[in-house]
Structure formats: C-alpha cells, structure tokens
Short mmCIF file of N, CA and C in Angstrom, two decimals:
data_model
loop_
_atom_site.label_atom_id
_atom_site.label_comp_id
_atom_site.label_asym_id
_atom_site.label_seq_id
_atom_site.Cartn_x
_atom_site.Cartn_y
_atom_site.Cartn_z
N LEU A 1 1.00 -7.29 13.34
CA LEU A 1 2.11 -6.66 14.25
C LEU A 1 2.10 -5.07 14.49
N PRO A 2 1.11 -4.15 13.72
CA PRO A 2 0.79 -3.32 14.28
C PRO A 2 0.07 -3.35 15.79
N SER A 3 -1.02 -4.15 15.70
CA SER A 3 -2.30 -4.69 16.81
C SER A 3 -1.14 -5.11 17.96
N LEU A 4 0.03 -5.91 17.72
CA LEU A 4 0.56 -6.29 18.57
C LEU A 4 1.91 -5.07 19.69
N PHE A 5 1.91 -4.13 18.25
CA PHE A 5 2.46 -2.94 19.21
C PHE A 5 1.07 -2.31 20.12
N LEU A 6 0.47 -1.53 19.56
CA LEU A 6 -0.78 -1.04 19.77
C LEU A 6 -1.83 -1.41 21.52
N ALA A 7 -1.54 -3.10 21.66
CA ALA A 7 -1.42 -3.82 22.82
C ALA A 7 -0.53 -3.63 23.99
N GLN A 8 -0.13 -3.42 23.34
CA GLN A 8 1.79 -3.47 24.25
C GLN A 8 1.70 -1.89 24.68
N TYR A 9 1.44 -1.17 24.28
CA TYR A 9 1.43 0.41 24.52
C TYR A 9 0.10 0.89 25.09
N TYR A 10 -0.85 0.42 24.59
CA TYR A 10 -1.92 1.57 24.58
C TYR A 10 -3.28 0.94 24.89
N GLY A 11 -3.01 -0.67 25.04
CA GLY A 11 -4.53 -1.41 26.05
C GLY A 11 -4.90 -2.02 24.64
N SER A 12 -6.15 -2.87 25.16
CA SER A 12 -7.13 -3.48 24.04
C SER A 12 -7.82 -3.01 23.63
N GLN A 13 -8.40 -1.79 24.54
CA GLN A 13 -9.39 -1.26 23.37
C GLN A 13 -9.05 -0.66 22.36
N ALA A 14 -7.81 0.12 22.53
CA ALA A 14 -7.26 0.69 21.21
C ALA A 14 -6.71 -0.27 19.48
N THR A 15 -6.42 -1.38 20.15
CA THR A 15 -6.18 -2.84 19.65
C THR A 15 -7.53 -3.33 18.80
N GLY A 16 -8.48 -3.10 19.60
CA GLY A 16 -9.92 -3.27 18.99
C GLY A 16 -10.07 -2.45 18.08
N TRP A 17 -10.39 -1.29 18.75
CA TRP A 17 -10.94 -0.19 17.11
C TRP A 17 -9.94 0.27 16.19
N PHE A 18 -8.41 -0.94 15.93
CA PHE A 18 -7.66 -0.76 14.91
C PHE A 18 -7.82 -1.72 13.86
N ALA A 19 -8.37 -3.32 15.02
CA ALA A 19 -8.41 -4.10 14.36
C ALA A 19 -10.13 -4.10 13.26
N LEU A 20 -10.62 -3.36 14.03
CA LEU A 20 -12.01 -2.83 13.10
C LEU A 20 -12.04 -2.05 11.94
N VAL A 21 -11.27 -1.45 11.96
CA VAL A 21 -10.85 -0.31 10.69
C VAL A 21 -10.26 -1.37 9.87
N ALA A 22 -9.03 -1.92 10.21
CA ALA A 22 -8.32 -2.76 9.52
C ALA A 22 -9.25 -3.85 8.37
N ARG A 23 -10.32 -4.22 9.04
CA ARG A 23 -11.44 -5.13 8.56
C ARG A 23 -12.38 -4.17 7.65
N VAL A 24 -12.90 -3.04 7.75
CA VAL A 24 -14.10 -2.73 7.49
C VAL A 24 -12.69 -1.67 6.02
N LEU A 25 -11.60 -1.62 5.85
CA LEU A 25 -11.04 -0.60 5.03
C LEU A 25 -10.25 -1.84 4.49
N GLY A 26 -9.61 -2.60 4.94
CA GLY A 26 -8.71 -3.38 4.33
C GLY A 26 -8.87 -5.04 4.05
N VAL A 27 -9.83 -5.56 4.27
CA VAL A 27 -10.79 -6.92 3.58
C VAL A 27 -11.16 -6.61 2.16
N PRO A 28 -12.26 -5.51 2.15
CA PRO A 28 -12.55 -5.18 0.39
C PRO A 28 -11.87 -4.97 -0.31
N SER A 29 -11.12 -3.84 0.15
CA SER A 29 -9.98 -3.31 -0.56
C SER A 29 -8.96 -4.62 -0.73
N ALA A 30 -8.65 -5.48 -0.46
CA ALA A 30 -7.56 -6.42 -0.83
C ALA A 30 -8.55 -7.90 -1.51
N LEU A 31 -9.34 -7.33 -1.58
CA LEU A 31 -10.36 -8.43 -2.37
C LEU A 31 -10.15 -7.68 -3.77
N ILE A 32 -10.56 -6.46 -3.82
CA ILE A 32 -10.29 -6.08 -5.29
C ILE A 32 -9.29 -5.84 -5.88
N SER A 33 -8.39 -5.61 -4.97
CA SER A 33 -6.61 -5.72 -5.85
C SER A 33 -6.47 -7.25 -6.11
N LEU A 34 -6.88 -7.93 -5.42
CA LEU A 34 -6.36 -9.59 -5.70
C LEU A 34 -6.77 -9.60 -6.91
N SER A 35 -8.03 -9.58 -7.56
CA SER A 35 -8.47 -10.23 -8.46
C SER A 35 -7.64 -9.11 -10.09
N ILE A 36 -7.33 -8.16 -9.70
CA ILE A 36 -6.62 -7.08 -10.89
C ILE A 36 -5.10 -7.66 -10.45
N ALA A 37 -5.02 -8.09 -9.69
CA ALA A 37 -2.99 -7.99 -9.35
C ALA A 37 -3.08 -9.55 -9.78
N GLN A 38 -4.12 -10.70 -10.14
CA GLN A 38 -4.01 -12.11 -10.93
C GLN A 38 -4.07 -11.66 -12.43
N VAL A 39 -4.61 -10.85 -12.66
CA VAL A 39 -4.40 -10.35 -14.35
C VAL A 39 -3.28 -9.27 -14.34
N TYR A 40 -2.52 -8.96 -13.73
CA TYR A 40 -1.05 -8.18 -13.95
C TYR A 40 -0.56 -9.22 -13.89
N MET A 41 0.10 -10.30 -12.89
CA MET A 41 0.59 -10.55 -12.80
C MET A 41 0.98 -12.10 -13.87
N SER A 42 -0.09 -12.12 -14.58
CA SER A 42 0.07 -13.41 -15.44
C SER A 42 1.01 -12.50 -16.80
N GLU A 43 0.21 -11.09 -16.84
CA GLU A 43 1.05 -10.27 -18.06
C GLU A 43 2.33 -9.92 -17.68
N ALA A 44 2.67 -9.55 -16.68
CA ALA A 44 4.10 -9.05 -16.44
C ALA A 44 4.78 -9.91 -16.20
N ALA A 45 4.85 -11.45 -15.68
CA ALA A 45 5.58 -12.47 -16.10
C ALA A 45 5.86 -12.71 -17.46
N ARG A 46 4.82 -12.44 -18.30
CA ARG A 46 5.03 -12.88 -19.69
C ARG A 46 5.85 -11.58 -20.12
N LEU A 47 5.94 -10.94 -20.04
CA LEU A 47 6.36 -9.67 -20.79
C LEU A 47 7.48 -9.23 -20.04
N LYS A 48 8.01 -9.77 -19.03
CA LYS A 48 9.45 -9.21 -18.38
C LYS A 48 10.53 -9.22 -19.55
N ARG A 49 10.48 -10.11 -20.38
CA ARG A 49 11.70 -10.00 -21.29
C ARG A 49 11.27 -10.04 -22.63
N SER A 50 10.27 -10.52 -22.78
CA SER A 50 9.46 -10.55 -23.92
C SER A 50 9.71 -9.03 -24.63
N ASN A 51 8.54 -8.36 -23.99
CA ASN A 51 8.26 -6.49 -24.21
C ASN A 51 8.59 -5.81 -22.78
N PRO A 52 9.78 -5.46 -22.10
CA PRO A 52 9.90 -4.48 -21.07
C PRO A 52 8.60 -3.28 -21.13
N ASN A 53 9.30 -2.97 -22.46
CA ASN A 53 7.94 -1.27 -23.12
C ASN A 53 6.78 -1.40 -22.64
N ARG A 54 6.10 -2.48 -22.90
CA ARG A 54 4.71 -3.22 -22.95
C ARG A 54 4.31 -3.49 -21.18
N LEU A 55 5.04 -3.90 -20.38
CA LEU A 55 5.34 -4.02 -19.10
C LEU A 55 5.13 -2.67 -18.33
N MET A 56 5.79 -1.81 -19.02
CA MET A 56 5.71 -0.84 -17.83
C MET A 56 4.24 -0.12 -18.49
N TYR A 57 3.95 -0.18 -19.58
CA TYR A 57 2.31 0.52 -20.44
C TYR A 57 1.67 -0.32 -18.91
N ILE A 58 1.50 -1.68 -19.09
CA ILE A 58 0.32 -1.76 -17.95
C ILE A 58 0.64 -1.76 -16.50
N PHE A 59 1.85 -1.13 -16.29
CA PHE A 59 2.09 -1.12 -14.60
C PHE A 59 1.56 -0.05 -14.55
N LEU A 60 1.21 1.12 -15.32
CA LEU A 60 1.05 2.80 -15.19
C LEU A 60 -0.31 2.59 -15.66
N LYS A 61 -1.10 1.82 -16.10
CA LYS A 61 -2.34 1.38 -16.41
C LYS A 61 -3.18 1.18 -15.01
N THR A 62 -2.54 -0.36 -14.85
CA THR A 62 -2.86 -0.87 -13.75
C THR A 62 -2.96 0.51 -12.28
N THR A 63 -1.63 0.96 -12.38
CA THR A 63 -1.61 2.18 -10.91
C THR A 63 -2.78 2.95 -11.12
N ARG A 64 -2.94 3.76 -12.53
CA ARG A 64 -4.00 4.32 -12.88
C ARG A 64 -5.14 3.89 -12.27
N ARG A 65 -5.66 2.72 -12.76
CA ARG A 65 -7.13 2.54 -12.37
C ARG A 65 -7.35 2.21 -11.08
N MET A 66 -6.27 1.94 -10.13
CA MET A 66 -6.62 1.80 -8.58
C MET A 66 -7.02 3.13 -7.84
N LEU A 67 -6.25 3.89 -8.68
CA LEU A 67 -6.00 5.46 -8.67
C LEU A 67 -7.67 5.84 -8.37
N TYR A 68 -8.07 5.53 -9.95
CA TYR A 68 -9.83 5.85 -9.77
C TYR A 68 -10.27 5.22 -9.24
N LEU A 69 -9.98 4.10 -8.84
CA LEU A 69 -11.05 3.41 -8.26
C LEU A 69 -11.21 3.67 -7.05
N GLY A 70 -9.74 3.68 -5.77
CA GLY A 70 -10.03 4.21 -4.40
C GLY A 70 -9.67 5.61 -4.07
N LEU A 71 -10.11 6.71 -5.11
CA LEU A 71 -9.73 8.18 -4.69
C LEU A 71 -10.91 8.37 -4.02
N VAL A 72 -12.45 8.14 -4.48
CA VAL A 72 -13.72 8.59 -3.83
C VAL A 72 -13.28 7.94 -2.18
N PRO A 73 -13.53 6.53 -2.53
CA PRO A 73 -13.60 6.43 -1.03
C PRO A 73 -12.56 6.65 0.65
N CYS A 74 -11.43 6.84 -0.69
CA CYS A 74 -10.21 7.18 0.01
C CYS A 74 -10.64 8.95 1.14
N VAL A 75 -10.83 9.66 0.02
CA VAL A 75 -11.74 11.04 0.46
C VAL A 75 -12.99 10.87 1.38
N VAL A 76 -13.94 10.32 0.92
CA VAL A 76 -14.98 10.00 2.08
C VAL A 76 -14.40 9.43 3.23
N PHE A 77 -13.79 8.57 3.37
CA PHE A 77 -13.34 8.26 4.98
C PHE A 77 -12.45 9.22 5.54
N THR A 78 -11.80 9.69 4.88
CA THR A 78 -11.11 10.81 5.31
C THR A 78 -12.06 12.09 6.35
N ILE A 79 -13.17 12.17 5.60
CA ILE A 79 -13.86 13.34 6.23
C ILE A 79 -15.31 12.80 6.94
N PHE A 80 -15.62 11.87 6.71
CA PHE A 80 -16.62 11.49 7.47
C PHE A 80 -16.66 9.76 8.04
N ALA A 81 -15.19 9.25 8.26
CA ALA A 81 -15.36 8.29 8.95
C ALA A 81 -15.66 8.05 10.23
N PRO A 82 -15.43 9.28 11.03
CA PRO A 82 -15.99 8.76 12.52
C PRO A 82 -17.80 8.75 12.95
N TRP A 83 -18.36 9.55 11.84
CA TRP A 83 -19.70 9.63 11.95
C TRP A 83 -20.01 8.43 10.90
N ILE A 84 -19.79 7.80 9.94
CA ILE A 84 -19.84 6.26 9.64
C ILE A 84 -19.68 5.44 10.53
N PHE A 85 -18.59 5.24 11.22
CA PHE A 85 -18.61 4.44 12.38
C PHE A 85 -19.54 4.40 13.02
N GLN A 86 -20.31 5.60 13.73
CA GLN A 86 -20.59 5.68 14.62
C GLN A 86 -22.22 5.51 14.34
N VAL A 87 -22.53 5.63 13.15
CA VAL A 87 -23.70 4.90 12.38
C VAL A 87 -24.35 3.76 12.31
N ILE A 88 -22.89 3.03 11.70
CA ILE A 88 -23.32 1.37 11.51
C ILE A 88 -22.92 0.81 12.93
N PHE A 89 -21.93 1.20 13.90
CA PHE A 89 -21.84 0.71 15.00
C PHE A 89 -21.80 1.06 15.94
N GLY A 90 -22.14 2.22 16.21
CA GLY A 90 -22.69 2.89 17.58
C GLY A 90 -21.97 3.72 18.32
N GLN A 91 -22.23 4.48 19.19
CA GLN A 91 -21.71 5.63 19.28
C GLN A 91 -20.00 5.09 20.14
N PRO A 92 -20.24 4.02 21.07
CA PRO A 92 -19.02 3.87 21.47
C PRO A 92 -17.78 3.14 20.39
N TRP A 93 -18.20 3.21 19.26
CA TRP A 93 -17.07 3.03 17.88
C TRP A 93 -16.82 3.75 17.25
N ARG A 94 -16.98 5.33 17.83
CA ARG A 94 -16.79 6.70 17.38
C ARG A 94 -15.32 6.99 17.29
N GLU A 95 -14.49 6.23 17.94
CA GLU A 95 -12.85 6.06 17.39
C GLU A 95 -12.14 5.68 16.84
N ALA A 96 -13.35 4.28 16.18
CA ALA A 96 -12.46 3.82 15.87
C ALA A 96 -12.73 3.90 14.37
N GLY A 97 -14.28 5.27 13.96
CA GLY A 97 -13.44 5.82 12.52
C GLY A 97 -12.49 7.55 12.77
N GLU A 98 -11.92 7.63 13.81
CA GLU A 98 -11.08 8.57 14.08
C GLU A 98 -9.34 7.88 13.11
N TYR A 99 -9.55 6.46 13.98
CA TYR A 99 -8.14 6.07 13.44
C TYR A 99 -8.71 5.83 11.59
N GLY A 100 -10.11 5.23 11.22
CA GLY A 100 -9.64 5.32 9.66
C GLY A 100 -9.71 6.82 9.23
N ARG A 101 -9.99 7.52 9.75
CA ARG A 101 -9.98 8.82 9.38
C ARG A 101 -8.53 9.06 9.45
N SER A 102 -7.16 8.57 10.14
CA SER A 102 -5.76 8.60 9.94
C SER A 102 -5.13 7.87 9.20
N LEU A 103 -6.02 6.80 8.75
CA LEU A 103 -5.30 5.96 8.30
C LEU A 103 -5.91 5.77 6.65
N ALA A 104 -6.97 6.21 6.45
CA ALA A 104 -7.38 5.99 5.12
C ALA A 104 -6.55 6.31 3.88
N ILE A 105 -5.54 7.28 3.90
CA ILE A 105 -4.78 7.60 2.74
C ILE A 105 -3.62 6.14 2.85
N MET A 106 -3.51 5.54 4.17
CA MET A 106 -2.40 4.25 4.21
C MET A 106 -3.00 3.51 3.22
N PHE A 107 -4.52 2.82 3.31
CA PHE A 107 -5.07 2.47 2.91
C PHE A 107 -5.20 2.32 1.97
N PHE A 108 -5.49 4.06 1.16
CA PHE A 108 -5.33 4.27 -0.34
C PHE A 108 -4.10 3.55 -1.15
N ALA A 109 -2.92 3.89 -0.53
CA ALA A 109 -1.90 4.18 -1.05
C ALA A 109 -1.47 2.10 -0.86
N SER A 110 -1.83 1.33 -0.01
CA SER A 110 -1.73 -0.47 0.02
C SER A 110 -2.86 -0.20 -1.39
N PHE A 111 -3.88 -0.16 -1.30
CA PHE A 111 -4.92 -0.30 -2.31
C PHE A 111 -4.05 -0.27 -3.73
N VAL A 112 -3.35 0.90 -4.33
CA VAL A 112 -2.95 1.28 -5.44
C VAL A 112 -1.64 0.26 -5.81
N ASN A 113 -1.16 -0.03 -4.84
CA ASN A 113 0.25 -0.47 -4.67
C ASN A 113 0.30 -2.13 -4.88
N ALA A 114 -0.79 -2.92 -4.44
CA ALA A 114 -1.53 -4.15 -4.28
C ALA A 114 -0.84 -4.91 -5.34
N PRO A 115 -1.55 -4.48 -6.71
CA PRO A 115 -2.04 -5.24 -7.59
C PRO A 115 -0.44 -5.32 -8.34
N VAL A 116 0.53 -4.43 -8.02
CA VAL A 116 1.70 -4.76 -8.82
C VAL A 116 2.92 -4.45 -7.94
N GLN A 117 2.35 -5.09 -6.62
CA GLN A 117 3.60 -5.15 -5.38
C GLN A 117 4.37 -6.81 -5.32
N PHE A 118 3.99 -7.36 -6.58
CA PHE A 118 4.97 -8.54 -6.88
C PHE A 118 5.84 -7.99 -8.05
N THR A 119 5.71 -7.29 -8.35
CA THR A 119 6.37 -6.63 -9.46
C THR A 119 8.25 -6.92 -9.22
N LEU A 120 8.63 -6.51 -8.16
CA LEU A 120 9.97 -6.74 -7.74
C LEU A 120 10.28 -9.03 -8.01
N SER A 121 9.52 -9.42 -7.37
CA SER A 121 10.09 -10.95 -7.29
C SER A 121 9.34 -10.84 -9.17
N ILE A 122 8.81 -10.71 -9.58
CA ILE A 122 8.95 -10.78 -10.94
C ILE A 122 10.38 -10.63 -11.77
N LEU A 123 10.55 -9.40 -11.19
CA LEU A 123 11.87 -8.82 -11.83
C LEU A 123 13.03 -9.71 -11.73
N GLU A 124 12.80 -10.46 -10.42
CA GLU A 124 14.40 -10.92 -9.72
C GLU A 124 15.14 -10.30 -8.64
N ARG A 125 14.06 -9.24 -8.16
CA ARG A 125 14.74 -8.50 -7.52
C ARG A 125 14.19 -8.77 -6.16
N GLN A 126 14.55 -9.93 -5.93
CA GLN A 126 14.32 -10.53 -4.44
C GLN A 126 15.45 -9.33 -3.27
N ARG A 127 16.35 -8.97 -3.22
CA ARG A 127 17.25 -8.47 -2.41
C ARG A 127 16.30 -7.26 -2.15
N ALA A 128 16.06 -6.27 -3.60
CA ALA A 128 15.54 -5.35 -3.15
C ALA A 128 13.93 -5.22 -1.91
N GLU A 129 13.15 -6.26 -2.50
CA GLU A 129 12.09 -6.45 -1.83
C GLU A 129 12.42 -6.85 -0.34
N PHE A 130 13.21 -8.00 -0.01
CA PHE A 130 13.61 -8.18 1.02
C PHE A 130 14.34 -6.69 2.12
N VAL A 131 15.02 -6.05 1.35
CA VAL A 131 15.56 -4.50 1.94
C VAL A 131 14.12 -3.77 2.37
N TRP A 132 13.25 -3.83 1.41
CA TRP A 132 11.65 -2.91 1.56
C TRP A 132 10.80 -3.30 2.97
N ILE A 133 10.85 -4.79 3.34
CA ILE A 133 10.16 -5.80 3.85
C ILE A 133 10.80 -5.16 5.48
N ALA A 134 12.21 -5.39 5.61
CA ALA A 134 12.94 -5.43 6.40
C ALA A 134 12.56 -4.03 7.36
N CYS A 135 12.71 -2.73 6.23
CA CYS A 135 12.39 -1.41 6.84
C CYS A 135 10.75 -1.45 7.03
N ARG A 136 10.10 -1.78 6.28
CA ARG A 136 8.76 -1.84 6.97
C ARG A 136 8.91 -2.47 8.56
N LEU A 137 9.00 -3.34 8.17
CA LEU A 137 9.29 -4.25 9.85
C LEU A 137 9.70 -3.13 11.35
N ALA A 138 10.80 -2.34 11.00
CA ALA A 138 11.51 -1.63 11.60
C ALA A 138 11.00 -0.35 12.00
N VAL A 139 10.14 0.06 10.54
CA VAL A 139 9.49 1.94 10.66
C VAL A 139 8.09 1.41 11.04
N THR A 140 7.32 0.02 11.27
CA THR A 140 6.43 0.27 12.27
C THR A 140 6.45 0.02 13.49
N ALA A 141 7.67 -0.48 13.93
CA ALA A 141 7.74 -0.65 15.24
C ALA A 141 8.28 0.80 15.96
N LEU A 142 8.98 1.44 15.12
CA LEU A 142 9.12 2.95 15.32
C LEU A 142 7.86 3.88 15.23
N ALA A 143 7.27 3.58 14.30
CA ALA A 143 6.00 4.41 14.72
C ALA A 143 5.07 4.47 15.52
N ILE A 144 5.10 3.01 16.51
CA ILE A 144 4.00 3.27 17.19
C ILE A 144 4.94 3.79 18.75
N ALA A 145 5.74 2.55 18.40
CA ALA A 145 6.69 3.03 19.78
C ALA A 145 7.19 4.37 20.72
N LEU A 146 7.54 4.93 19.01
CA LEU A 146 8.09 6.19 19.16
C LEU A 146 6.95 7.32 20.31
N PRO A 147 5.90 7.79 19.37
CA PRO A 147 4.93 8.39 20.03
C PRO A 147 4.45 8.12 21.67
N TYR A 148 5.05 7.05 21.78
CA TYR A 148 3.95 6.31 23.12
C TYR A 148 5.73 6.81 24.28
N HIS A 149 6.82 6.73 23.71
CA HIS A 149 7.85 6.87 24.79
C HIS A 149 8.19 8.65 24.79
N LEU A 150 7.36 9.28 23.77
CA LEU A 150 7.52 10.85 24.24
C LEU A 150 6.27 11.20 24.67
N GLY A 151 5.47 10.80 24.92
CA GLY A 151 4.20 11.19 25.82
C GLY A 151 2.82 11.18 24.93
N TYR A 152 2.74 10.92 23.35
CA TYR A 152 1.95 11.10 22.58
C TYR A 152 0.62 9.62 23.00
N GLY A 153 -0.16 10.40 22.96
CA GLY A 153 -1.43 9.33 22.81
C GLY A 153 -1.97 8.37 21.76
N GLN A 154 -2.62 7.62 21.46
CA GLN A 154 -3.44 6.59 20.90
C GLN A 154 -3.11 7.23 19.73
N ARG A 155 -3.99 8.23 19.14
CA ARG A 155 -4.09 8.73 18.26
C ARG A 155 -3.16 8.86 17.18
N SER A 156 -2.16 10.04 18.24
CA SER A 156 -1.24 10.45 17.31
C SER A 156 0.01 8.70 16.92
N ALA A 157 -0.39 8.20 17.38
CA ALA A 157 0.29 6.69 17.20
C ALA A 157 0.00 6.03 16.19
N ILE A 158 -1.51 6.27 15.68
CA ILE A 158 -2.05 5.83 14.96
C ILE A 158 -1.74 6.72 13.58
N LEU A 159 -1.72 7.92 13.99
CA LEU A 159 -1.58 8.39 12.78
C LEU A 159 -0.12 9.13 12.04
N SER A 160 1.00 8.29 13.19
CA SER A 160 2.18 8.25 12.84
C SER A 160 2.58 6.70 11.83
N TYR A 161 1.44 6.34 12.53
CA TYR A 161 1.84 4.32 11.83
C TYR A 161 1.32 4.59 9.78
N GLY A 162 0.19 5.32 10.08
CA GLY A 162 -0.24 5.89 8.57
C GLY A 162 0.72 6.56 8.07
N MET A 163 1.00 7.64 8.35
CA MET A 163 1.87 8.14 7.30
C MET A 163 3.07 7.33 7.32
N THR A 164 3.59 6.78 8.04
CA THR A 164 4.94 6.14 7.54
C THR A 164 4.73 5.07 6.54
N MET A 165 3.45 4.24 6.87
CA MET A 165 3.17 3.42 5.79
C MET A 165 2.53 3.84 4.85
N THR A 166 2.09 4.96 4.24
CA THR A 166 2.60 5.47 3.06
C THR A 166 3.25 6.09 2.73
N VAL A 167 4.71 6.48 3.00
CA VAL A 167 5.86 6.48 2.25
C VAL A 167 6.35 5.43 1.97
N MET A 168 5.98 4.24 2.95
CA MET A 168 6.80 3.25 2.41
C MET A 168 6.30 2.35 1.44
N TYR A 169 4.41 2.31 1.03
CA TYR A 169 4.36 2.00 -0.29
C TYR A 169 4.59 3.06 -1.40
N ALA A 170 4.98 3.87 -1.15
CA ALA A 170 5.15 4.88 -2.16
C ALA A 170 6.53 4.28 -2.53
N ILE A 171 7.67 4.22 -1.83
CA ILE A 171 8.71 3.60 -1.98
C ILE A 171 8.92 2.23 -2.78
N HIS A 172 8.00 1.86 -2.11
CA HIS A 172 7.99 0.39 -2.98
C HIS A 172 7.28 0.67 -4.50
N TRP A 173 6.92 1.02 -4.59
CA TRP A 173 6.02 1.58 -6.40
C TRP A 173 7.08 1.90 -6.62
N THR A 174 8.25 2.88 -6.16
CA THR A 174 9.18 3.63 -6.82
C THR A 174 10.03 2.64 -7.09
N GLN A 175 10.25 1.82 -6.25
CA GLN A 175 11.24 0.71 -6.68
C GLN A 175 10.64 -0.07 -7.99
N SER A 176 9.41 0.01 -7.92
CA SER A 176 8.77 -1.34 -9.12
C SER A 176 8.94 -0.84 -10.31
N TYR A 177 8.68 0.44 -10.28
CA TYR A 177 8.90 1.43 -11.43
C TYR A 177 10.48 1.80 -12.11
N PHE A 178 11.24 1.50 -11.42
CA PHE A 178 12.57 1.87 -11.47
C PHE A 178 12.98 0.34 -12.31
N GLY A 179 12.65 -0.18 -11.58
CA GLY A 179 13.49 -1.92 -11.77
C GLY A 179 12.24 -2.21 -13.19
N ILE A 180 10.91 -1.97 -13.70
CA ILE A 180 11.11 -1.41 -15.14
C ILE A 180 11.93 -0.87 -16.10
N ARG A 181 12.17 0.22 -15.41
CA ARG A 181 12.66 1.17 -16.48
C ARG A 181 14.06 0.51 -16.49
N ARG A 182 14.72 0.15 -15.91
CA ARG A 182 15.93 -0.92 -15.96
C ARG A 182 16.01 -1.76 -17.08
N CYS A 183 14.82 -2.45 -16.82
CA CYS A 183 14.44 -3.47 -18.02
C CYS A 183 14.52 -3.06 -19.42
N VAL A 184 13.69 -1.90 -19.89
CA VAL A 184 13.45 -1.34 -20.52
C VAL A 184 14.67 -0.94 -21.51
N ASN A 185 15.67 -0.33 -20.36
CA ASN A 185 16.95 0.69 -20.95
C ASN A 185 17.86 -1.07 -21.44
N GLN A 186 17.63 -2.30 -20.84
CA GLN A 186 18.72 -3.16 -21.28
C GLN A 186 18.20 -4.31 -22.25
N GLU A 187 16.83 -3.03 -22.85
CA GLU A 187 15.92 -4.23 -23.85
C GLU A 187 16.98 -4.05 -25.37
N PRO A 188 17.97 -4.95 -25.64
CA PRO A 188 18.72 -4.91 -27.33
C PRO A 188 17.71 -3.91 -28.51
N VAL A 189 18.34 -3.45 -28.59
CA VAL A 189 17.82 -2.63 -30.09
C VAL A 189 17.80 -3.57 -31.33
N PRO A 190 16.94 -3.17 -31.82
CA PRO A 190 16.77 -4.39 -33.29
C PRO A 190 17.25 -4.00 -34.36
N VAL A 191 18.20 -4.50 -35.05
CA VAL A 191 19.01 -4.62 -36.01
C VAL A 191 17.90 -4.26 -37.33
N ALA A 192 18.21 -3.03 -37.99
CA ALA A 192 17.23 -2.29 -39.44
C ALA A 192 17.46 -3.52 -40.43
N SER A 193 16.47 -3.72 -41.28
CA SER A 193 16.48 -4.56 -41.97
C SER A 193 17.57 -4.19 -42.94
N GLY A 194 17.96 -5.00 -43.40
CA GLY A 194 19.50 -4.72 -44.46
C GLY A 194 20.45 -4.30 -44.33
N ALA A 195 20.43 -3.80 -43.03
CA ALA A 195 21.78 -4.01 -42.40
C ALA A 195 22.98 -4.87 -42.48
N HIS A 196 24.33 -3.97 -42.49
CA HIS A 196 25.47 -4.94 -42.61
C HIS A 196 26.46 -4.66 -41.35
N ALA A 197 27.24 -5.88 -40.96
CA ALA A 197 27.63 -5.97 -39.95
C ALA A 197 28.94 -5.13 -40.17
#
C-alpha cells in the first residue's frame, strides 16, 4: 500500500527507492522473526488457558530477545544508511539510504512485534485485531497523502509514514500485553489444600 501512494504522489523513482529499502531491511528481519514466531505461537496457544502467567513470561521474554537482536542494526542504519546504500548499490541509490534512515525505527518496531503479532488472534480477540488493521490502513494513507497535499517532499512523507507505523506497532504490542494481562486476572485462584466449602 505505501508503494501505491508513493507512486501516485511522488512518482516511480521514489517508489523504487522505497522498494529497495523494504527489501534490504524488511526481508531479512521477516525471516528471523518467522522462525522465532513459530516457537512462540506453539507455546502461546497451549498456555492461553492452562497457564496465562507463563504466557506473559514468554511474551515478554520473546520481546526482549527481539529488542536485543534488532537494536544494533537499527542504530547502524539510522546513522549510516545513506553511506551503506551508496557503497553497496552506487551513488544513484544514496537517496534510498535516506529513506532507510527514516524507516529504521519503524522496521525495528516491526521486528520486535513480529513474533508476538498473532497474540490477539490466539486470545480470540479478532475484533481488536480488525480495528487495528483498519486503523493502520487509514493511517498509512494519511501519512503519505497529507504531507503531499501540505506541500512537503517525499522525504517528509517517508518520515511521516515511518513515525506513524512505529506508533501503530507499539499500539499493537500494547494490545497484546493487556490481552494477556486480562487472561491472567481471570485465571481462577486454586483452592488451598484442606480448605472447606
């Protein structure tokens, strides 16, 4: 969807730079996230009813693991992305590095959230998931269209998109966290041994 709006408002060159950044930053992180997500989902589905406290533990543990794995690449790309793209792909692609700098935190947020992104579905909170997806769709459109109509350039639109998507991933993670908290609070308290009715 971002590519469609970029193509409409800023042309094919901006779309090509964005596509390169999405491939360089998005694909490797998605592959790493997928392998961790498979482990998390199998555990989360089993623990949803049997042990919500344990589910919270692995949710937070998985999040911390992703934070540690992604922090250094995020910092490196935020600082050096234009130079990295210029060295690897050539001077004409330096602008893609500027895009990468603006989107580094967004890809980091996506990377952290990716393994636990199915938590709401596992908790059977599809309505909350649907509302978030609908909001993300609307925000994606506004984040790129609004800067254009206000007279800002493509870098501003990319930065706007990156910032808003970072917030959306943070919201999604928060929804998952409080969804698990709700399960923990609803967990029945075990009756002490020898207690009488």
